[in-house]
mmCIF file of C-alpha atoms in Angstrom:
data_model
loop_
_atom_site.group_PDB
_atom_site.id
_atom_site.type_symbol
_atom_site.label_atom_id
_atom_site.label_comp_id
_atom_site.label_asym_id
_atom_site.label_seq_id
_atom_site.Cartn_x
_atom_site.Cartn_y
_atom_site.Cartn_z
ATOM 1 C CA UNK E 29 43.266 43.891 -38.963
ATOM 2 C CA UNK E 30 46.389 45.159 -37.291
ATOM 3 C CA UNK E 31 49.015 43.463 -35.172
ATOM 4 C CA UNK E 32 50.154 45.863 -32.417
ATOM 5 C CA UNK E 33 52.884 45.706 -29.809
ATOM 6 C CA UNK E 34 51.159 44.587 -26.640
ATOM 7 C CA UNK E 35 52.910 47.245 -24.526
ATOM 8 C CA UNK E 36 51.282 49.933 -26.747
ATOM 9 C CA UNK E 37 47.878 48.403 -25.941
ATOM 10 C CA UNK E 38 48.518 48.939 -22.203
ATOM 11 C CA UNK E 39 49.679 45.428 -21.382
ATOM 12 C CA UNK E 40 52.528 45.489 -18.833
ATOM 13 C CA UNK E 41 54.987 43.372 -20.758
ATOM 14 C CA UNK E 42 57.998 45.593 -21.267
ATOM 15 C CA UNK E 43 61.375 44.422 -19.973
ATOM 16 C CA UNK E 44 60.808 46.526 -16.841
ATOM 17 C CA UNK E 45 57.251 45.265 -16.274
ATOM 18 C CA UNK E 46 55.682 48.500 -17.484
ATOM 19 C CA UNK E 47 53.696 49.455 -20.595
ATOM 20 C CA UNK E 48 53.812 52.118 -23.309
ATOM 21 C CA UNK E 49 50.070 52.766 -23.317
ATOM 22 C CA UNK E 50 48.834 54.567 -26.488
ATOM 23 C CA UNK E 51 45.139 55.572 -26.429
ATOM 24 C CA UNK E 52 44.661 55.240 -30.194
ATOM 25 C CA UNK E 53 46.137 51.732 -30.228
ATOM 26 C CA UNK E 54 44.126 50.714 -27.189
ATOM 27 C CA UNK E 55 41.016 51.949 -29.000
ATOM 28 C CA UNK E 56 41.907 49.753 -32.032
ATOM 29 C CA UNK E 57 42.180 46.712 -29.729
ATOM 30 C CA UNK E 58 38.929 47.453 -27.914
ATOM 31 C CA UNK E 59 37.145 47.849 -31.271
ATOM 32 C CA UNK E 60 38.387 44.473 -32.395
ATOM 33 C CA UNK E 61 40.587 45.986 -35.171
ATOM 34 C CA UNK E 62 43.948 45.014 -33.647
ATOM 35 C CA UNK E 63 45.550 42.005 -31.932
ATOM 36 C CA UNK E 64 48.191 42.789 -29.294
ATOM 37 C CA UNK E 65 51.333 40.626 -29.265
ATOM 38 C CA UNK E 66 54.584 40.701 -27.314
ATOM 39 C CA UNK E 67 57.179 38.684 -29.280
ATOM 40 C CA UNK E 68 59.602 38.662 -26.370
ATOM 41 C CA UNK E 69 57.043 37.046 -24.089
ATOM 42 C CA UNK E 70 55.841 34.735 -26.889
ATOM 43 C CA UNK E 71 59.478 33.648 -27.171
ATOM 44 C CA UNK E 72 59.558 32.631 -23.473
ATOM 45 C CA UNK E 73 61.186 35.647 -21.843
ATOM 46 C CA UNK E 74 59.846 36.644 -18.427
ATOM 47 C CA UNK E 75 58.293 39.901 -17.233
ATOM 48 C CA UNK E 76 60.304 41.708 -15.987
ATOM 49 C CA UNK E 77 63.501 40.693 -17.801
ATOM 50 C CA UNK E 78 67.033 41.978 -18.291
ATOM 51 C CA UNK E 79 67.133 44.572 -21.155
ATOM 52 C CA UNK E 80 68.301 43.259 -24.504
ATOM 53 C CA UNK E 81 69.871 44.956 -27.581
ATOM 54 C CA UNK E 82 70.970 43.717 -30.960
ATOM 55 C CA UNK E 83 74.700 43.412 -31.771
ATOM 56 C CA UNK E 84 76.641 42.258 -34.800
ATOM 57 C CA UNK E 85 79.124 39.519 -33.971
ATOM 58 C CA UNK E 86 82.633 39.230 -35.413
ATOM 59 C CA UNK E 87 81.228 37.149 -38.317
ATOM 60 C CA UNK E 88 78.619 39.794 -39.201
ATOM 61 C CA UNK E 89 75.733 37.829 -37.750
ATOM 62 C CA UNK E 90 73.099 39.608 -35.753
ATOM 63 C CA UNK E 91 72.587 38.451 -32.160
ATOM 64 C CA UNK E 92 70.385 39.637 -29.380
ATOM 65 C CA UNK E 93 72.138 39.909 -26.077
ATOM 66 C CA UNK E 94 70.962 40.999 -22.647
ATOM 67 C CA UNK E 95 72.743 43.508 -20.534
ATOM 68 C CA UNK E 96 74.533 40.695 -18.683
ATOM 69 C CA UNK E 97 75.883 39.295 -21.955
ATOM 70 C CA UNK E 98 73.529 36.333 -22.303
ATOM 71 C CA UNK E 99 72.525 35.456 -25.855
ATOM 72 C CA UNK E 100 68.720 35.692 -26.218
ATOM 73 C CA UNK E 101 68.631 35.418 -30.004
ATOM 74 C CA UNK E 102 66.667 32.138 -30.019
ATOM 75 C CA UNK E 103 63.839 33.510 -27.788
ATOM 76 C CA UNK E 104 63.583 36.592 -30.017
ATOM 77 C CA UNK E 105 63.474 34.518 -33.174
ATOM 78 C CA UNK E 106 60.891 32.102 -31.710
ATOM 79 C CA UNK E 107 58.758 34.994 -30.509
ATOM 80 C CA UNK E 108 58.903 36.689 -33.911
ATOM 81 C CA UNK E 109 57.821 33.534 -35.632
ATOM 82 C CA UNK E 110 54.883 33.073 -33.256
ATOM 83 C CA UNK E 111 53.873 36.726 -33.774
ATOM 84 C CA UNK E 112 54.008 36.143 -37.521
ATOM 85 C CA UNK E 113 51.881 33.097 -37.184
ATOM 86 C CA UNK E 114 49.269 35.156 -35.261
ATOM 87 C CA UNK E 115 49.365 37.791 -37.934
ATOM 88 C CA UNK E 116 48.758 35.165 -40.630
ATOM 89 C CA UNK E 117 45.875 33.548 -38.717
ATOM 90 C CA UNK E 118 44.037 36.885 -38.221
ATOM 91 C CA UNK E 119 44.876 38.159 -41.764
ATOM 92 C CA UNK E 120 46.811 41.168 -40.573
ATOM 93 C CA UNK E 121 48.874 42.907 -43.232
ATOM 94 C CA UNK E 122 49.838 45.881 -41.123
ATOM 95 C CA UNK E 123 51.603 46.195 -37.784
ATOM 96 C CA UNK E 124 52.029 49.122 -35.355
ATOM 97 C CA UNK E 125 55.125 48.308 -33.341
ATOM 98 C CA UNK E 126 57.050 49.923 -30.487
ATOM 99 C CA UNK E 127 59.857 52.102 -31.775
ATOM 100 C CA UNK E 128 63.474 51.340 -30.799
ATOM 101 C CA UNK E 129 62.696 47.908 -29.377
ATOM 102 C CA UNK E 130 65.027 44.929 -30.158
ATOM 103 C CA UNK E 131 61.890 43.038 -31.223
ATOM 104 C CA UNK E 132 59.609 45.721 -32.654
ATOM 105 C CA UNK E 133 61.873 48.689 -33.494
ATOM 106 C CA UNK E 134 61.529 50.103 -37.015
ATOM 107 C CA UNK E 135 64.180 52.293 -38.591
ATOM 108 C CA UNK E 136 66.122 52.930 -35.378
ATOM 109 C CA UNK E 137 67.248 50.561 -32.634
ATOM 110 C CA UNK E 138 69.740 50.751 -29.762
ATOM 111 C CA UNK E 139 73.326 50.067 -30.712
ATOM 112 C CA UNK E 140 73.985 47.034 -28.496
ATOM 113 C CA UNK E 141 76.178 48.921 -25.987
ATOM 114 C CA UNK E 142 73.396 49.678 -23.563
ATOM 115 C CA UNK E 143 74.313 53.368 -23.560
ATOM 116 C CA UNK E 144 71.121 54.805 -25.081
ATOM 117 C CA UNK E 145 72.607 55.456 -28.572
ATOM 118 C CA UNK E 146 70.438 54.682 -31.595
ATOM 119 C CA UNK E 147 71.557 53.257 -34.936
ATOM 120 C CA UNK E 148 69.771 52.531 -38.161
ATOM 121 C CA UNK E 149 68.116 49.157 -38.035
ATOM 122 C CA UNK E 150 65.007 47.105 -37.311
ATOM 123 C CA UNK E 151 64.119 44.714 -34.493
ATOM 124 C CA UNK E 152 63.869 41.002 -35.027
ATOM 125 C CA UNK E 153 60.069 40.808 -35.341
ATOM 126 C CA UNK E 154 60.022 43.817 -37.634
ATOM 127 C CA UNK E 155 62.552 42.153 -39.930
ATOM 128 C CA UNK E 156 60.515 38.979 -40.147
ATOM 129 C CA UNK E 157 57.256 40.901 -40.686
ATOM 130 C CA UNK E 158 58.828 42.952 -43.492
ATOM 131 C CA UNK E 159 60.209 39.724 -45.162
ATOM 132 C CA UNK E 160 56.592 38.401 -45.132
ATOM 133 C CA UNK E 161 55.010 41.542 -46.598
ATOM 134 C CA UNK E 162 53.556 43.091 -43.496
ATOM 135 C CA UNK E 163 53.627 46.906 -43.582
ATOM 136 C CA UNK E 164 55.188 48.404 -40.472
ATOM 137 C CA UNK E 165 54.462 51.601 -38.534
ATOM 138 C CA UNK E 166 55.512 52.725 -35.058
ATOM 139 C CA UNK E 167 53.479 54.490 -32.440
ATOM 140 C CA UNK E 168 55.123 57.687 -33.784
ATOM 141 C CA UNK E 169 54.091 57.492 -37.456
ATOM 142 C CA UNK E 170 50.839 55.567 -37.807
ATOM 143 C CA UNK E 171 47.541 57.038 -38.966
ATOM 144 C CA UNK E 172 44.167 55.408 -38.501
ATOM 145 C CA UNK E 173 41.982 54.662 -41.466
#
């Protein structure tokens, strides 16, 4: 069983109210092989919502802020924990997540300056999934069994 980013499964849950539909991922969901989750929505953020990015504060702590400067770290952490709970319930040990996202990004995320620049790093949900032994892929590097 896979956990997949809900936006990749065609669910309009992105910050801008759109999706990132991927036919292969939609097929996995339709076949009952994947469960779609949106950690940001699970954490209580609305659709649409103000874009968020991850920054490092002056003490070296990671925070998620929106483009207006509001701290959304708690919502991202709560959503990641709920997504992890879903993964545990369904026995998922692999996730296919949306690249570059502050929740689901893997390997590269936006730099926190809202200018489109990428830096090395993982989103909040990806970090928590990895800490709990879930293998991570993005829509750009997964292969179906």
